[in-house]
């Protein structure tokens, strides 16, 4: 298998440091977020993404966007929860 993501092998414990560094560099949030809607999203910082999952889905390091609706809901609920906690503490 000759692909960017093969950096090790469970059986032989082979590890390619150069490939690992390349993956690390290219899977950073600012590099994997290519879609303009991600860059402009109010919940971008709360958005969890997995470079391996993105690679598995698109065969390249690009962010998965089908999780946007659930991320928005989770973020809005969390913000509301902490707002209510702050109101209780401060009242």
Coordinates of C-alpha atoms in Angstrom, one line a residue:
X1 CA 0.0 0.0 0.0
X2 CA 1.6 3.3 -1.1
X3 CA -0.4 6.2 0.4
X4 CA 0.3 9.2 2.6
X5 CA -1.4 7.7 5.6
X6 CA 0.6 4.5 6.0
X7 CA 3.2 5.5 8.6
X8 CA 3.4 2.3 10.6
X9 CA 2.5 -1.3 10.8
X10 CA 1.2 -3.1 13.9
X11 CA 3.1 -6.3 13.1
X12 CA 6.5 -4.9 12.4
X13 CA 6.2 -1.6 14.3
X14 CA 7.7 0.2 11.3
X15 CA 7.4 3.9 11.6
X16 CA 8.2 6.4 8.9
X17 CA 8.9 9.7 10.7
X18 CA 8.9 11.8 7.4
X19 CA 5.4 10.6 6.5
X20 CA 4.2 11.2 10.0
X21 CA 5.5 14.7 9.9
X22 CA 3.9 15.3 6.5
X23 CA 0.5 14.0 7.8
X24 CA 0.8 16.2 10.9
X25 CA 1.6 19.3 8.8
X26 CA -1.2 18.7 6.3
X27 CA -3.9 17.7 8.8
X28 CA -3.8 21.0 10.8
X29 CA -7.1 22.8 11.0
X30 CA -6.1 25.6 8.8
X31 CA -4.9 23.3 6.0
X32 CA -7.7 20.7 6.1
X33 CA -10.4 23.4 6.1
X34 CA -10.7 24.2 2.4
X35 CA -14.5 24.8 2.2
X36 CA -15.4 28.4 2.5
X37 CA -18.5 27.5 4.6
X38 CA -16.2 26.0 7.2
X39 CA -14.1 29.1 7.3
X40 CA -17.1 31.4 7.8
X41 CA -19.0 29.1 10.3
X42 CA -19.7 30.5 13.7
X43 CA -19.1 27.1 15.2
X44 CA -15.9 26.2 13.4
X45 CA -13.8 26.2 16.6
X46 CA -16.2 23.7 18.3
X47 CA -16.2 21.5 15.2
X48 CA -14.5 18.2 15.8
X49 CA -12.9 16.6 12.8
X50 CA -10.8 13.6 12.3
X51 CA -8.1 13.8 9.5
X52 CA -8.2 10.0 9.1
X53 CA -11.9 10.0 8.8
X54 CA -11.8 12.8 6.2
X55 CA -9.1 10.9 4.3
X56 CA -11.2 7.8 4.4
X57 CA -14.2 9.6 3.1
X58 CA -12.6 11.8 0.4
X59 CA -9.2 10.1 -0.2
X60 CA -7.5 13.4 0.6
X61 CA -7.1 15.6 3.6
X62 CA -10.2 17.7 3.3
X63 CA -12.7 18.4 6.1
X64 CA -15.9 16.4 6.4
X65 CA -18.9 18.7 6.2
X66 CA -21.9 16.3 6.6
X67 CA -21.5 16.7 10.4
X68 CA -22.3 20.4 10.2
X69 CA -26.0 20.2 11.3
X70 CA -25.3 18.1 14.4
X71 CA -22.2 20.2 15.3
X72 CA -24.4 23.3 15.2
X73 CA -27.1 21.8 17.4
X74 CA -24.6 20.5 19.9
X75 CA -22.8 23.9 20.0
X76 CA -26.0 25.9 20.4
X77 CA -27.2 23.6 23.2
X78 CA -23.9 23.8 25.0
X79 CA -23.8 27.6 24.7
X80 CA -27.4 27.8 26.1
X81 CA -26.5 25.4 28.9
X82 CA -23.5 27.5 30.0
X83 CA -25.4 30.7 29.7
X84 CA -28.0 29.3 32.1
X85 CA -25.4 28.1 34.5
X86 CA -23.8 31.6 34.5
X87 CA -27.2 33.2 35.1
X88 CA -27.8 31.0 38.2
X89 CA -24.3 31.6 39.6
X90 CA -24.5 35.4 39.1
X91 CA -28.0 35.8 40.5

